[in-house]
Short mmCIF file of C-alpha atoms in Angstrom, two decimals:
data_model
loop_
_atom_site.label_atom_id
_atom_site.label_comp_id
_atom_site.label_asym_id
_atom_site.label_seq_id
_atom_site.Cartn_x
_atom_site.Cartn_y
_atom_site.Cartn_z
CA UNK A 1 0.34 0.28 -0.22
CA UNK A 2 2.77 2.05 1.06
CA UNK A 3 4.38 1.98 -2.81
CA UNK A 4 1.13 2.04 -4.12
CA UNK A 5 0.34 5.43 -2.77
CA UNK A 6 3.80 6.54 -3.40
CA UNK A 7 4.12 5.88 -6.87
CA UNK A 8 0.48 7.84 -7.04
CA UNK A 9 2.23 10.86 -5.33
CA UNK A 10 5.42 11.41 -7.41
CA UNK A 11 3.07 10.52 -10.96
CA UNK A 12 1.56 13.41 -9.80
CA UNK A 13 4.64 15.74 -8.86
CA UNK A 14 6.11 15.02 -12.90
CA UNK A 15 2.46 15.89 -13.98
CA UNK A 16 2.77 19.72 -11.67
CA UNK A 17 6.45 20.03 -13.06
CA UNK A 18 8.78 19.29 -10.25
CA UNK A 19 10.94 16.92 -12.52
CA UNK A 20 10.78 19.43 -15.59
CA UNK A 21 14.40 20.06 -14.71
CA UNK A 22 17.19 17.63 -13.20
CA UNK A 23 16.70 17.53 -9.28
CA UNK A 24 19.12 16.38 -6.75
CA UNK A 25 19.04 14.32 -3.63
CA UNK A 26 20.50 17.34 -1.09
CA UNK A 27 17.98 19.78 -2.88
CA UNK A 28 14.69 16.66 -1.91
CA UNK A 29 16.07 16.92 1.20
CA UNK A 30 15.96 20.22 2.00
CA UNK A 31 12.81 20.78 0.68
CA UNK A 32 11.78 17.68 3.51
CA UNK A 33 13.21 19.99 6.22
CA UNK A 34 11.96 23.02 4.67
CA UNK A 35 8.34 21.11 5.58
CA UNK A 36 9.82 19.79 9.47
CA UNK A 37 10.47 23.33 9.93
CA UNK A 38 6.94 24.28 9.07
CA UNK A 39 5.18 21.14 10.84
CA UNK A 40 7.11 23.37 14.19
CA UNK A 41 6.08 25.89 13.28
CA UNK A 42 2.73 25.25 13.38
CA UNK A 43 2.64 23.26 16.69
CA UNK A 44 4.65 26.51 18.43
CA UNK A 45 1.88 28.50 17.27
CA UNK A 46 -0.82 25.33 18.15
CA UNK A 47 -2.60 25.26 14.90
CA UNK A 48 -4.04 22.16 14.48
CA UNK A 49 -6.66 20.90 12.76
CA UNK A 50 -10.08 21.53 14.93
CA UNK A 51 -10.43 17.84 16.49
CA UNK A 52 -14.71 18.12 15.26
CA UNK A 53 -13.36 18.70 11.91
CA UNK A 54 -13.94 15.50 10.26
CA UNK A 55 -10.37 14.94 7.43
CA UNK A 56 -11.75 11.65 7.03
CA UNK A 57 -14.99 12.87 5.19
CA UNK A 58 -13.47 15.88 3.87
CA UNK A 59 -11.73 12.93 1.19
CA UNK A 60 -15.65 11.88 0.41
CA UNK A 61 -16.46 15.50 -1.37
CA UNK A 62 -17.41 15.52 -4.71
CA UNK A 63 -16.99 18.97 -5.84
CA UNK A 64 -13.56 19.80 -6.29
CA UNK A 65 -14.67 23.73 -5.46
CA UNK A 66 -16.34 22.63 -2.40
CA UNK A 67 -13.26 20.53 -1.20
CA UNK A 68 -10.65 22.79 -2.09
CA UNK A 69 -12.94 25.87 0.36
CA UNK A 70 -12.39 23.26 3.31
CA UNK A 71 -9.30 21.96 3.14
CA UNK A 72 -8.23 25.85 2.99
CA UNK A 73 -10.25 27.05 5.62
CA UNK A 74 -9.84 23.69 7.76
CA UNK A 75 -6.46 22.10 7.68
CA UNK A 76 -4.37 23.73 4.89
CA UNK A 77 -0.81 24.89 6.60
CA UNK A 78 -1.56 23.56 10.18
CA UNK A 79 0.06 20.69 12.13
CA UNK A 80 -1.23 17.62 10.40
CA UNK A 81 -1.25 19.19 6.86
CA UNK A 82 2.84 19.80 7.35
CA UNK A 83 3.54 15.95 8.52
CA UNK A 84 1.58 14.99 5.15
CA UNK A 85 3.79 17.31 3.49
CA UNK A 86 6.97 15.89 4.90
CA UNK A 87 5.62 12.21 4.17
CA UNK A 88 3.94 13.39 0.59
CA UNK A 89 8.43 14.51 -0.19
CA UNK A 90 10.09 11.76 1.79
CA UNK A 91 7.59 9.19 -0.64
CA UNK A 92 8.55 11.31 -3.48
CA UNK A 93 11.70 11.16 -2.69
CA UNK A 94 11.69 7.34 -2.61
CA UNK A 95 10.31 6.64 -5.58
CA UNK A 96 12.69 8.66 -7.70
CA UNK A 97 15.43 6.82 -6.01
CA UNK A 98 13.87 3.40 -7.05
CA UNK A 99 13.34 2.95 -3.62
CA UNK A 100 11.44 -0.20 -2.75
CA UNK A 101 10.06 2.13 0.99
CA UNK A 102 7.21 0.13 2.06
CA UNK A 103 9.67 -3.02 2.50
CA UNK A 104 11.99 -0.49 4.29
CA UNK A 105 9.66 0.58 6.52
CA UNK A 106 8.80 -2.98 7.27
CA UNK A 107 12.22 -4.10 7.94
CA UNK A 108 13.16 -0.89 9.71
CA UNK A 109 10.52 -1.94 12.35
CA UNK A 110 11.24 -5.48 12.70
CA UNK A 111 14.53 -4.21 13.60
CA UNK A 112 13.77 -1.51 16.18
CA UNK A 113 11.09 -4.17 17.47
CA UNK A 114 14.14 -6.14 18.49
CA UNK A 115 16.47 -3.41 19.61
CA UNK A 116 17.03 -2.46 23.87
CA UNK A 117 15.02 0.12 25.20
CA UNK A 118 15.40 4.15 24.06
CA UNK A 119 17.23 2.33 21.32
CA UNK A 120 20.41 2.00 24.09
CA UNK A 121 20.53 6.11 24.06
CA UNK A 122 19.45 8.90 27.35
CA UNK A 123 16.66 10.07 24.67
#
């Protein structure tokens, strides 16, 4: 499921012109970092999606105009939105490098489950 979503994300990035010129891994990592910084700022501003707003229901809105308005007014630029941007950029990078991200995540989760408490560190 992760690889399928990552491919869809990458194809959208191509269709939106993000691959019209060659890009480097450092550039893509800097963009991921910028999204992390935006998430930090959203958290500092306590900018989260209102718990009463049903984001899952948002995905069922049929009209693009209504979807865009609801998203802009309730989700855009908040903490959750920035976390999504981080994951989207990571998945796009993985596909652009031919990485089977899903298998790497599953393997890393298993490895982490076998590690000591806090991986042997203070925090």
